[in-house]
């Protein structure tokens, strides 16, 4: 809907012209006159009314709503904005003198990032080989230098997505444990669903109402959590064989190892959507590890360490954000590295992925995730 709007000057001019056109005598509209003052006062009110009309128009359509107005708009259909997801990872607890004693890492123990600003809590995983119901935690046997336990960020959101080796402070003193570290980068934390994401999901949701279509299945998966990527394959088994009336969904949450809880939630969502008689499966994505080497030519007087952090972080974010079935493009990594380093480098050399100059990924049910990023001064 197009609305013809007028600014203050136009409102005053049109009002003056209308008043003069309705009066046979010449009216005084000079600055300071009573007629001019009345017209300007009315024009100010008219501007305010115009603003109210535009505001009402914007919140009556999802496309032009924002913030809390988006929430109230989707609430009338029983849909809510997806909340932030706390990052999870595996933490390695280390003893410098393992032969002297054993140790128990209790559920609820705190570990922190190197600057102390981000905290993670040890969570229970009864399938972990070191878990003990009796001890209420994870037992490091005497003589074993380290054990690995699951931890979850205390603050939900992307703030928990940190690089490998960053979570290295013990927030809780544990007898028999001297230090700790996360061996791999964390990437499955996600902020609260953005306005744009909500709007895109609502388009899927509305399109899914008519029947149990592919779009309906995609809408059900995207409504489980804000950090999920997925690929739905129809009439084909995971092994690549034709099978009519069957489809499978492959999902990942950015970690490369989706939890059973998320997997079951996706299965339930698809079950509520699928057509009668159609068989389905929900699978974890097959992870393709990416060991990336980025050679750079440093600008004069620049230390390599200052470049490594920026480039490594940017490349990790790109790779770990790739969706299921997406291709990791080595040429795009060069652009990302150059943008992240800025004036600190003069050029970026030929990037290699898993030792070769080639793209990886792009296969059905696979997802590319960072194994390592090496930045060296071998650019040309």
mmCIF file of C-alpha atoms in Angstrom:
data_model
loop_
_atom_site.group_PDB
_atom_site.id
_atom_site.type_symbol
_atom_site.label_atom_id
_atom_site.label_comp_id
_atom_site.label_asym_id
_atom_site.label_seq_id
_atom_site.Cartn_x
_atom_site.Cartn_y
_atom_site.Cartn_z
ATOM 1 C CA UNK A 1 0.000 0.000 0.000
ATOM 2 C CA UNK A 2 1.411 3.359 -1.079
ATOM 3 C CA UNK A 3 0.624 6.390 1.051
ATOM 4 C CA UNK A 4 0.994 9.911 -0.300
ATOM 5 C CA UNK A 5 3.028 11.720 2.352
ATOM 6 C CA UNK A 6 3.650 15.448 2.731
ATOM 7 C CA UNK A 7 6.382 17.282 4.585
ATOM 8 C CA UNK A 8 5.793 20.293 6.833
ATOM 9 C CA UNK A 9 6.380 22.911 4.124
ATOM 10 C CA UNK A 10 4.004 21.194 1.700
ATOM 11 C CA UNK A 11 1.300 20.902 4.365
ATOM 12 C CA UNK A 12 1.577 24.615 5.179
ATOM 13 C CA UNK A 13 1.536 25.629 1.489
ATOM 14 C CA UNK A 14 -1.446 23.415 0.626
ATOM 15 C CA UNK A 15 -3.385 24.634 3.682
ATOM 16 C CA UNK A 16 -2.718 28.251 2.799
ATOM 17 C CA UNK A 17 -3.787 27.665 -0.803
ATOM 18 C CA UNK A 18 -7.008 25.944 0.294
ATOM 19 C CA UNK A 19 -7.851 28.736 2.751
ATOM 20 C CA UNK A 20 -7.186 31.469 0.185
ATOM 21 C CA UNK A 21 -9.209 29.604 -2.446
ATOM 22 C CA UNK A 22 -12.245 29.584 -0.131
ATOM 23 C CA UNK A 23 -12.031 33.309 0.741
ATOM 24 C CA UNK A 24 -12.806 36.249 -1.575
ATOM 25 C CA UNK A 25 -10.583 38.640 0.390
ATOM 26 C CA UNK A 26 -6.796 38.481 0.497
ATOM 27 C CA UNK A 27 -5.563 36.623 3.614
ATOM 28 C CA UNK A 28 -2.431 37.518 5.527
ATOM 29 C CA UNK A 29 -0.048 34.531 5.776
ATOM 30 C CA UNK A 30 3.108 36.457 6.634
ATOM 31 C CA UNK A 31 5.328 35.111 9.404
ATOM 32 C CA UNK A 32 3.807 35.936 12.792
ATOM 33 C CA UNK A 33 0.267 36.342 11.526
ATOM 34 C CA UNK A 34 -2.630 34.550 13.245
ATOM 35 C CA UNK A 35 -3.616 32.688 10.073
ATOM 36 C CA UNK A 36 -0.030 31.490 9.536
ATOM 37 C CA UNK A 37 0.213 30.342 13.149
ATOM 38 C CA UNK A 38 -3.013 28.327 12.914
ATOM 39 C CA UNK A 39 -1.964 26.670 9.679
ATOM 40 C CA UNK A 40 1.493 25.755 11.035
ATOM 41 C CA UNK A 41 -0.054 24.341 14.221
ATOM 42 C CA UNK A 42 -2.457 22.197 12.191
ATOM 43 C CA UNK A 43 0.399 21.045 9.922
ATOM 44 C CA UNK A 44 2.376 19.904 12.968
ATOM 45 C CA UNK A 45 -0.585 17.773 14.103
ATOM 46 C CA UNK A 46 -0.941 16.414 10.569
ATOM 47 C CA UNK A 47 2.729 15.299 10.611
ATOM 48 C CA UNK A 48 2.127 13.464 13.884
ATOM 49 C CA UNK A 49 -0.958 11.723 12.434
ATOM 50 C CA UNK A 50 1.097 10.723 9.379
ATOM 51 C CA UNK A 51 3.675 9.159 11.692
ATOM 52 C CA UNK A 52 0.997 7.191 13.558
ATOM 53 C CA UNK A 53 -0.455 5.898 10.298
ATOM 54 C CA UNK A 54 2.975 4.708 9.129
ATOM 55 C CA UNK A 55 3.663 3.088 12.492
ATOM 56 C CA UNK A 56 0.369 1.186 12.431
ATOM 57 C CA UNK A 57 0.967 0.125 8.829
ATOM 58 C CA UNK A 58 4.445 -1.190 9.642
ATOM 59 C CA UNK A 59 3.352 -3.393 12.555
ATOM 60 C CA UNK A 60 0.388 -4.877 10.692
ATOM 61 C CA UNK A 61 2.781 -6.600 8.272
ATOM 62 C CA UNK A 62 5.497 -9.032 9.364
ATOM 63 C CA UNK A 63 7.853 -7.871 6.621
ATOM 64 C CA UNK A 64 8.030 -4.343 8.051
ATOM 65 C CA UNK A 65 7.837 -5.231 11.760
ATOM 66 C CA UNK A 66 10.900 -5.441 13.977
ATOM 67 C CA UNK A 67 11.830 -6.374 17.535
ATOM 68 C CA UNK A 68 8.932 -7.050 19.882
ATOM 69 C CA UNK A 69 6.439 -6.301 17.099
ATOM 70 C CA UNK A 70 7.699 -9.407 15.273
ATOM 71 C CA UNK A 71 7.085 -11.470 18.416
ATOM 72 C CA UNK A 72 3.511 -10.230 18.838
ATOM 73 C CA UNK A 73 2.800 -10.729 15.120
ATOM 74 C CA UNK A 74 3.865 -14.393 15.089
ATOM 75 C CA UNK A 75 2.289 -15.067 18.505
ATOM 76 C CA UNK A 76 -1.197 -14.890 16.977
ATOM 77 C CA UNK A 77 -0.299 -18.092 15.108
ATOM 78 C CA UNK A 78 1.166 -19.825 18.144
ATOM 79 C CA UNK A 79 4.746 -19.391 16.931
ATOM 80 C CA UNK A 80 7.522 -18.068 19.166
ATOM 81 C CA UNK A 81 11.009 -16.762 18.485
ATOM 82 C CA UNK A 82 13.684 -19.415 19.032
ATOM 83 C CA UNK A 83 15.906 -18.657 21.998
ATOM 84 C CA UNK A 84 19.684 -18.605 22.210
ATOM 85 C CA UNK A 85 21.528 -21.946 22.296
ATOM 86 C CA UNK A 86 24.363 -22.508 24.752
ATOM 87 C CA UNK A 87 27.630 -23.741 23.258
ATOM 88 C CA UNK A 88 28.803 -27.222 24.225
ATOM 89 C CA UNK A 89 32.165 -28.900 23.808
ATOM 90 C CA UNK A 90 34.544 -31.405 25.349
ATOM 91 C CA UNK A 91 37.019 -30.259 27.987
ATOM 92 C CA UNK A 92 40.215 -32.139 28.789
ATOM 93 C CA UNK A 93 41.199 -32.169 32.476
ATOM 94 C CA UNK A 94 44.917 -32.768 33.039
ATOM 95 C CA UNK A 95 47.046 -33.900 35.985
ATOM 96 C CA UNK A 96 50.756 -33.069 35.985
ATOM 97 C CA UNK A 97 51.481 -35.927 38.416
ATOM 98 C CA UNK A 98 48.955 -38.625 37.516
ATOM 99 C CA UNK A 99 50.778 -41.471 39.249
ATOM 100 C CA UNK A 100 50.315 -40.027 42.737
ATOM 101 C CA UNK A 101 46.523 -40.018 42.989
ATOM 102 C CA UNK A 102 43.201 -40.344 41.178
ATOM 103 C CA UNK A 103 40.684 -37.524 40.752
ATOM 104 C CA UNK A 104 36.969 -36.883 40.317
ATOM 105 C CA UNK A 105 35.681 -34.090 38.077
ATOM 106 C CA UNK A 106 32.193 -33.407 39.498
ATOM 107 C CA UNK A 107 29.139 -32.315 37.555
ATOM 108 C CA UNK A 108 28.810 -28.567 38.058
ATOM 109 C CA UNK A 109 32.550 -27.869 38.109
ATOM 110 C CA UNK A 110 33.415 -24.592 36.387
ATOM 111 C CA UNK A 111 36.072 -23.941 33.757
ATOM 112 C CA UNK A 112 36.770 -20.519 32.253
ATOM 113 C CA UNK A 113 38.305 -18.859 29.231
ATOM 114 C CA UNK A 114 41.849 -17.530 29.566
ATOM 115 C CA UNK A 115 40.586 -13.992 30.300
ATOM 116 C CA UNK A 116 38.036 -15.285 32.823
ATOM 117 C CA UNK A 117 35.021 -13.754 31.058
ATOM 118 C CA UNK A 118 33.381 -16.911 29.683
ATOM 119 C CA UNK A 119 32.480 -19.811 31.970
ATOM 120 C CA UNK A 120 31.520 -23.396 31.147
ATOM 121 C CA UNK A 121 30.008 -26.009 33.469
ATOM 122 C CA UNK A 122 30.679 -29.740 33.457
ATOM 123 C CA UNK A 123 27.511 -31.658 32.495
ATOM 124 C CA UNK A 124 26.458 -35.264 32.983
ATOM 125 C CA UNK A 125 27.012 -37.856 30.258
ATOM 126 C CA UNK A 126 26.378 -41.371 31.531
ATOM 127 C CA UNK A 127 27.755 -42.846 28.280
ATOM 128 C CA UNK A 128 31.207 -41.339 28.907
ATOM 129 C CA UNK A 129 33.726 -44.061 29.781
ATOM 130 C CA UNK A 130 34.906 -42.098 32.825
ATOM 131 C CA UNK A 131 31.433 -41.428 34.254
ATOM 132 C CA UNK A 132 30.644 -42.804 37.722
ATOM 133 C CA UNK A 133 27.172 -42.695 39.288
ATOM 134 C CA UNK A 134 28.707 -43.391 42.677
ATOM 135 C CA UNK A 135 31.179 -40.506 42.461
ATOM 136 C CA UNK A 136 28.689 -38.175 40.796
ATOM 137 C CA UNK A 137 31.253 -37.160 38.212
ATOM 138 C CA UNK A 138 34.047 -38.286 35.930
ATOM 139 C CA UNK A 139 36.835 -40.339 37.468
ATOM 140 C CA UNK A 140 40.462 -39.969 36.379
ATOM 141 C CA UNK A 141 42.110 -43.274 37.357
ATOM 142 C CA UNK A 142 45.464 -43.162 39.061
ATOM 143 C CA UNK A 143 48.211 -43.215 36.439
ATOM 144 C CA UNK A 144 46.072 -41.656 33.679
ATOM 145 C CA UNK A 145 47.207 -38.131 32.824
ATOM 146 C CA UNK A 146 43.943 -36.732 31.470
ATOM 147 C CA UNK A 147 40.241 -37.366 30.895
ATOM 148 C CA UNK A 148 37.706 -35.626 28.671
ATOM 149 C CA UNK A 149 34.271 -34.483 29.871
ATOM 150 C CA UNK A 150 31.370 -32.563 28.274
ATOM 151 C CA UNK A 151 30.887 -28.909 29.274
ATOM 152 C CA UNK A 152 28.242 -26.301 28.470
ATOM 153 C CA UNK A 153 28.602 -22.526 28.368
ATOM 154 C CA UNK A 154 26.880 -20.738 31.262
ATOM 155 C CA UNK A 155 25.771 -17.952 28.921
ATOM 156 C CA UNK A 156 23.588 -18.955 25.984
ATOM 157 C CA UNK A 157 24.543 -17.544 22.617
ATOM 158 C CA UNK A 158 27.433 -17.229 20.188
ATOM 159 C CA UNK A 159 29.596 -15.809 22.997
ATOM 160 C CA UNK A 160 30.484 -19.419 23.827
ATOM 161 C CA UNK A 161 32.011 -20.035 20.391
ATOM 162 C CA UNK A 162 35.716 -19.851 21.258
ATOM 163 C CA UNK A 163 38.881 -21.155 19.644
ATOM 164 C CA UNK A 164 40.661 -24.311 20.688
ATOM 165 C CA UNK A 165 42.779 -23.953 23.811
ATOM 166 C CA UNK A 166 40.918 -20.901 25.106
ATOM 167 C CA UNK A 167 39.012 -22.634 27.945
ATOM 168 C CA UNK A 168 42.086 -23.230 30.082
ATOM 169 C CA UNK A 169 41.322 -21.953 33.604
ATOM 170 C CA UNK A 170 39.876 -23.997 36.455
ATOM 171 C CA UNK A 171 37.025 -22.054 38.028
ATOM 172 C CA UNK A 172 36.534 -24.868 40.522
ATOM 173 C CA UNK A 173 39.531 -26.336 42.316
ATOM 174 C CA UNK A 174 39.610 -30.111 41.813
ATOM 175 C CA UNK A 175 41.964 -32.317 43.772
ATOM 176 C CA UNK A 176 44.187 -34.257 41.393
ATOM 177 C CA UNK A 177 43.541 -31.904 38.446
ATOM 178 C CA UNK A 178 46.103 -29.192 37.670
ATOM 179 C CA UNK A 179 44.929 -27.641 34.427
ATOM 180 C CA UNK A 180 42.423 -28.001 31.616
ATOM 181 C CA UNK A 181 41.892 -27.110 27.966
ATOM 182 C CA UNK A 182 39.480 -27.504 25.058
ATOM 183 C CA UNK A 183 41.338 -29.235 22.240
ATOM 184 C CA UNK A 184 38.970 -28.104 19.498
ATOM 185 C CA UNK A 185 37.166 -24.898 18.606
ATOM 186 C CA UNK A 186 33.592 -24.395 19.801
ATOM 187 C CA UNK A 187 31.043 -23.398 17.177
ATOM 188 C CA UNK A 188 27.564 -24.644 18.106
ATOM 189 C CA UNK A 189 26.458 -21.712 20.262
ATOM 190 C CA UNK A 190 23.817 -19.511 18.647
ATOM 191 C CA UNK A 191 22.238 -16.189 19.558
ATOM 192 C CA UNK A 192 18.508 -15.655 19.813
ATOM 193 C CA UNK A 193 16.783 -15.957 16.446
ATOM 194 C CA UNK A 194 17.059 -12.703 14.518
ATOM 195 C CA UNK A 195 14.114 -10.829 12.990
ATOM 196 C CA UNK A 196 15.160 -11.897 9.481
ATOM 197 C CA UNK A 197 15.411 -15.547 10.508
ATOM 198 C CA UNK A 198 11.948 -15.423 12.094
ATOM 199 C CA UNK A 199 10.472 -13.905 8.937
ATOM 200 C CA UNK A 200 12.108 -16.527 6.709
ATOM 201 C CA UNK A 201 10.864 -19.325 8.970
ATOM 202 C CA UNK A 202 7.321 -17.941 8.912
ATOM 203 C CA UNK A 203 7.354 -18.050 5.105
ATOM 204 C CA UNK A 204 8.226 -21.747 5.339
ATOM 205 C CA UNK A 205 5.590 -22.275 8.012
ATOM 206 C CA UNK A 206 2.783 -20.687 6.002
ATOM 207 C CA UNK A 207 3.848 -22.617 2.891
ATOM 208 C CA UNK A 208 3.751 -25.858 4.858
ATOM 209 C CA UNK A 209 0.138 -25.572 6.034
ATOM 210 C CA UNK A 210 -1.517 -26.972 2.921
ATOM 211 C CA UNK A 211 0.097 -30.424 2.863
ATOM 212 C CA UNK A 212 2.974 -32.635 4.023
ATOM 213 C CA UNK A 213 5.408 -31.239 1.479
ATOM 214 C CA UNK A 214 9.189 -30.901 1.440
ATOM 215 C CA UNK A 215 8.760 -27.322 2.591
ATOM 216 C CA UNK A 216 6.632 -28.541 5.504
ATOM 217 C CA UNK A 217 9.391 -30.899 6.604
ATOM 218 C CA UNK A 218 11.991 -28.131 6.327
ATOM 219 C CA UNK A 219 9.789 -25.826 8.381
ATOM 220 C CA UNK A 220 9.455 -28.452 11.120
ATOM 221 C CA UNK A 221 13.230 -28.937 11.295
ATOM 222 C CA UNK A 222 14.047 -25.228 11.327
ATOM 223 C CA UNK A 223 11.603 -24.729 14.195
ATOM 224 C CA UNK A 224 13.524 -27.034 16.561
ATOM 225 C CA UNK A 225 16.594 -24.853 17.231
ATOM 226 C CA UNK A 226 18.170 -21.725 15.810
ATOM 227 C CA UNK A 227 21.593 -23.305 15.138
ATOM 228 C CA UNK A 228 20.526 -26.226 12.934
ATOM 229 C CA UNK A 229 21.508 -26.804 9.316
ATOM 230 C CA UNK A 230 19.942 -29.675 7.408
ATOM 231 C CA UNK A 231 19.571 -31.522 4.135
ATOM 232 C CA UNK A 232 16.466 -33.498 3.178
ATOM 233 C CA UNK A 233 16.887 -36.204 0.514
ATOM 234 C CA UNK A 234 13.807 -37.828 -1.033
ATOM 235 C CA UNK A 235 13.317 -41.304 -2.571
ATOM 236 C CA UNK A 236 16.850 -42.359 -1.733
ATOM 237 C CA UNK A 237 18.505 -44.261 1.087
ATOM 238 C CA UNK A 238 21.567 -42.885 2.901
ATOM 239 C CA UNK A 239 23.561 -45.447 0.912
ATOM 240 C CA UNK A 240 22.441 -43.901 -2.389
ATOM 241 C CA UNK A 241 19.915 -46.592 -3.423
ATOM 242 C CA UNK A 242 16.476 -45.695 -4.822
ATOM 243 C CA UNK A 243 13.612 -46.197 -2.368
ATOM 244 C CA UNK A 244 10.232 -44.730 -3.218
ATOM 245 C CA UNK A 245 8.111 -43.222 -0.466
ATOM 246 C CA UNK A 246 11.079 -42.664 1.820
ATOM 247 C CA UNK A 247 13.185 -39.679 2.759
ATOM 248 C CA UNK A 248 15.893 -38.926 5.277
ATOM 249 C CA UNK A 249 17.005 -35.713 6.937
ATOM 250 C CA UNK A 250 20.648 -35.118 7.816
ATOM 251 C CA UNK A 251 21.266 -32.435 10.442
ATOM 252 C CA UNK A 252 24.081 -30.654 12.221
ATOM 253 C CA UNK A 253 24.154 -27.966 14.891
ATOM 254 C CA UNK A 254 27.593 -26.540 14.101
ATOM 255 C CA UNK A 255 29.455 -28.963 16.344
ATOM 256 C CA UNK A 256 29.695 -31.906 13.956
ATOM 257 C CA UNK A 257 28.184 -34.136 16.656
ATOM 258 C CA UNK A 258 24.492 -33.436 17.275
ATOM 259 C CA UNK A 259 23.243 -34.514 20.687
ATOM 260 C CA UNK A 260 20.657 -37.271 21.090
ATOM 261 C CA UNK A 261 18.244 -34.704 22.516
ATOM 262 C CA UNK A 262 18.315 -32.541 19.383
ATOM 263 C CA UNK A 263 18.195 -35.587 17.121
ATOM 264 C CA UNK A 264 15.097 -36.885 18.903
ATOM 265 C CA UNK A 265 13.461 -33.446 18.790
ATOM 266 C CA UNK A 266 13.944 -33.266 15.024
ATOM 267 C CA UNK A 267 12.548 -36.781 14.628
ATOM 268 C CA UNK A 268 9.437 -35.815 16.610
ATOM 269 C CA UNK A 269 8.966 -32.639 14.549
ATOM 270 C CA UNK A 270 9.209 -34.554 11.269
ATOM 271 C CA UNK A 271 6.883 -37.276 12.575
ATOM 272 C CA UNK A 272 4.217 -34.636 13.220
ATOM 273 C CA UNK A 273 4.574 -33.363 9.649
ATOM 274 C CA UNK A 274 5.151 -36.374 7.385
ATOM 275 C CA UNK A 275 2.368 -37.807 5.233
ATOM 276 C CA UNK A 276 0.718 -41.087 6.254
ATOM 277 C CA UNK A 277 2.591 -44.078 4.833
ATOM 278 C CA UNK A 278 5.820 -42.175 4.232
ATOM 279 C CA UNK A 279 8.909 -43.548 5.983
ATOM 280 C CA UNK A 280 11.623 -41.270 7.338
ATOM 281 C CA UNK A 281 14.971 -41.315 9.118
ATOM 282 C CA UNK A 282 16.868 -38.567 10.904
ATOM 283 C CA UNK A 283 20.645 -38.829 10.828
ATOM 284 C CA UNK A 284 23.682 -36.966 12.049
ATOM 285 C CA UNK A 285 25.718 -35.383 9.300
ATOM 286 C CA UNK A 286 28.951 -37.113 8.302
ATOM 287 C CA UNK A 287 31.772 -34.790 9.279
ATOM 288 C CA UNK A 288 34.521 -33.999 6.789
ATOM 289 C CA UNK A 289 37.430 -32.517 8.792
ATOM 290 C CA UNK A 290 39.220 -29.614 7.145
ATOM 291 C CA UNK A 291 42.898 -28.967 7.870
ATOM 292 C CA UNK A 292 43.528 -25.605 6.251
ATOM 293 C CA UNK A 293 46.887 -23.947 5.580
ATOM 294 C CA UNK A 294 46.876 -20.241 4.740
ATOM 295 C CA UNK A 295 50.223 -18.794 3.548
ATOM 296 C CA UNK A 296 50.494 -15.007 3.882
ATOM 297 C CA UNK A 297 53.026 -12.339 3.015
ATOM 298 C CA UNK A 298 53.379 -10.008 5.967
ATOM 299 C CA UNK A 299 53.553 -6.259 5.651
ATOM 300 C CA UNK A 300 56.752 -4.603 6.824
ATOM 301 C CA UNK A 301 57.184 -4.753 10.618
ATOM 302 C CA UNK A 302 54.140 -6.982 11.218
ATOM 303 C CA UNK A 303 54.424 -9.930 13.606
ATOM 304 C CA UNK A 304 52.970 -13.241 12.379
ATOM 305 C CA UNK A 305 51.168 -13.845 15.691
ATOM 306 C CA UNK A 306 48.942 -10.797 15.221
ATOM 307 C CA UNK A 307 47.822 -12.110 11.838
ATOM 308 C CA UNK A 308 47.297 -15.720 12.936
ATOM 309 C CA UNK A 309 44.567 -14.918 15.444
ATOM 310 C CA UNK A 310 42.476 -12.786 13.067
ATOM 311 C CA UNK A 311 42.798 -15.094 10.063
ATOM 312 C CA UNK A 312 42.297 -18.301 12.034
ATOM 313 C CA UNK A 313 39.126 -16.961 13.670
ATOM 314 C CA UNK A 314 37.612 -15.749 10.397
ATOM 315 C CA UNK A 315 38.360 -18.996 8.537
ATOM 316 C CA UNK A 316 36.989 -21.098 11.414
ATOM 317 C CA UNK A 317 33.755 -19.079 11.470
ATOM 318 C CA UNK A 318 33.300 -19.526 7.719
ATOM 319 C CA UNK A 319 33.859 -23.281 7.693
ATOM 320 C CA UNK A 320 31.860 -24.072 10.827
ATOM 321 C CA UNK A 321 28.894 -22.075 9.489
ATOM 322 C CA UNK A 322 28.636 -24.186 6.325
ATOM 323 C CA UNK A 323 25.391 -26.089 5.997
ATOM 324 C CA UNK A 324 24.926 -29.800 5.420
ATOM 325 C CA UNK A 325 25.840 -30.642 1.837
ATOM 326 C CA UNK A 326 27.634 -27.319 1.262
ATOM 327 C CA UNK A 327 31.017 -27.007 -0.441
ATOM 328 C CA UNK A 328 34.029 -25.536 1.340
ATOM 329 C CA UNK A 329 35.670 -23.379 -1.334
ATOM 330 C CA UNK A 330 39.403 -22.911 -0.961
ATOM 331 C CA UNK A 331 39.367 -19.794 -3.160
ATOM 332 C CA UNK A 332 36.796 -18.166 -0.866
ATOM 333 C CA UNK A 333 39.040 -18.910 2.116
ATOM 334 C CA UNK A 334 41.737 -16.754 0.485
ATOM 335 C CA UNK A 335 39.309 -13.828 0.284
ATOM 336 C CA UNK A 336 38.236 -14.291 3.894
ATOM 337 C CA UNK A 337 41.844 -14.398 5.083
ATOM 338 C CA UNK A 338 42.766 -11.269 3.145
ATOM 339 C CA UNK A 339 39.752 -9.375 4.495
ATOM 340 C CA UNK A 340 40.467 -10.481 8.078
ATOM 341 C CA UNK A 341 44.153 -9.543 7.942
ATOM 342 C CA UNK A 342 43.602 -6.233 6.140
ATOM 343 C CA UNK A 343 46.718 -4.084 5.856
ATOM 344 C CA UNK A 344 48.745 -6.497 8.020
ATOM 345 C CA UNK A 345 49.509 -8.598 4.931
ATOM 346 C CA UNK A 346 50.416 -7.734 1.363
ATOM 347 C CA UNK A 347 48.988 -10.922 -0.134
ATOM 348 C CA UNK A 348 47.589 -14.375 0.583
ATOM 349 C CA UNK A 349 49.169 -17.357 -1.155
ATOM 350 C CA UNK A 350 47.533 -20.514 -2.441
ATOM 351 C CA UNK A 351 45.360 -22.036 0.277
ATOM 352 C CA UNK A 352 45.434 -25.809 0.731
ATOM 353 C CA UNK A 353 42.660 -27.888 2.295
ATOM 354 C CA UNK A 354 43.679 -31.300 3.622
ATOM 355 C CA UNK A 355 46.959 -30.978 1.771
ATOM 356 C CA UNK A 356 45.539 -30.274 -1.694
ATOM 357 C CA UNK A 357 44.472 -27.227 -3.665
ATOM 358 C CA UNK A 358 40.817 -28.159 -4.046
ATOM 359 C CA UNK A 359 37.325 -27.699 -2.646
ATOM 360 C CA UNK A 360 35.941 -30.303 -0.239
ATOM 361 C CA UNK A 361 32.430 -31.288 0.798
ATOM 362 C CA UNK A 362 29.291 -31.002 -1.280
ATOM 363 C CA UNK A 363 28.328 -34.659 -0.891
ATOM 364 C CA UNK A 364 24.912 -35.816 0.340
ATOM 365 C CA UNK A 365 24.670 -35.877 4.129
ATOM 366 C CA UNK A 366 28.142 -34.455 4.741
ATOM 367 C CA UNK A 367 29.217 -31.322 6.552
ATOM 368 C CA UNK A 368 32.642 -29.685 6.599
ATOM 369 C CA UNK A 369 34.048 -28.678 9.980
ATOM 370 C CA UNK A 370 37.396 -27.207 10.999
ATOM 371 C CA UNK A 371 40.096 -29.599 12.173
ATOM 372 C CA UNK A 372 42.911 -27.038 12.175
ATOM 373 C CA UNK A 373 43.920 -23.695 10.688
ATOM 374 C CA UNK A 374 47.608 -22.991 10.111
ATOM 375 C CA UNK A 375 48.693 -19.498 9.122
ATOM 376 C CA UNK A 376 52.309 -19.197 8.038
ATOM 377 C CA UNK A 377 54.458 -16.579 6.343
ATOM 378 C CA UNK A 378 54.825 -18.514 3.106
ATOM 379 C CA UNK A 379 52.659 -16.296 0.918
ATOM 380 C CA UNK A 380 53.748 -15.156 -2.507
#
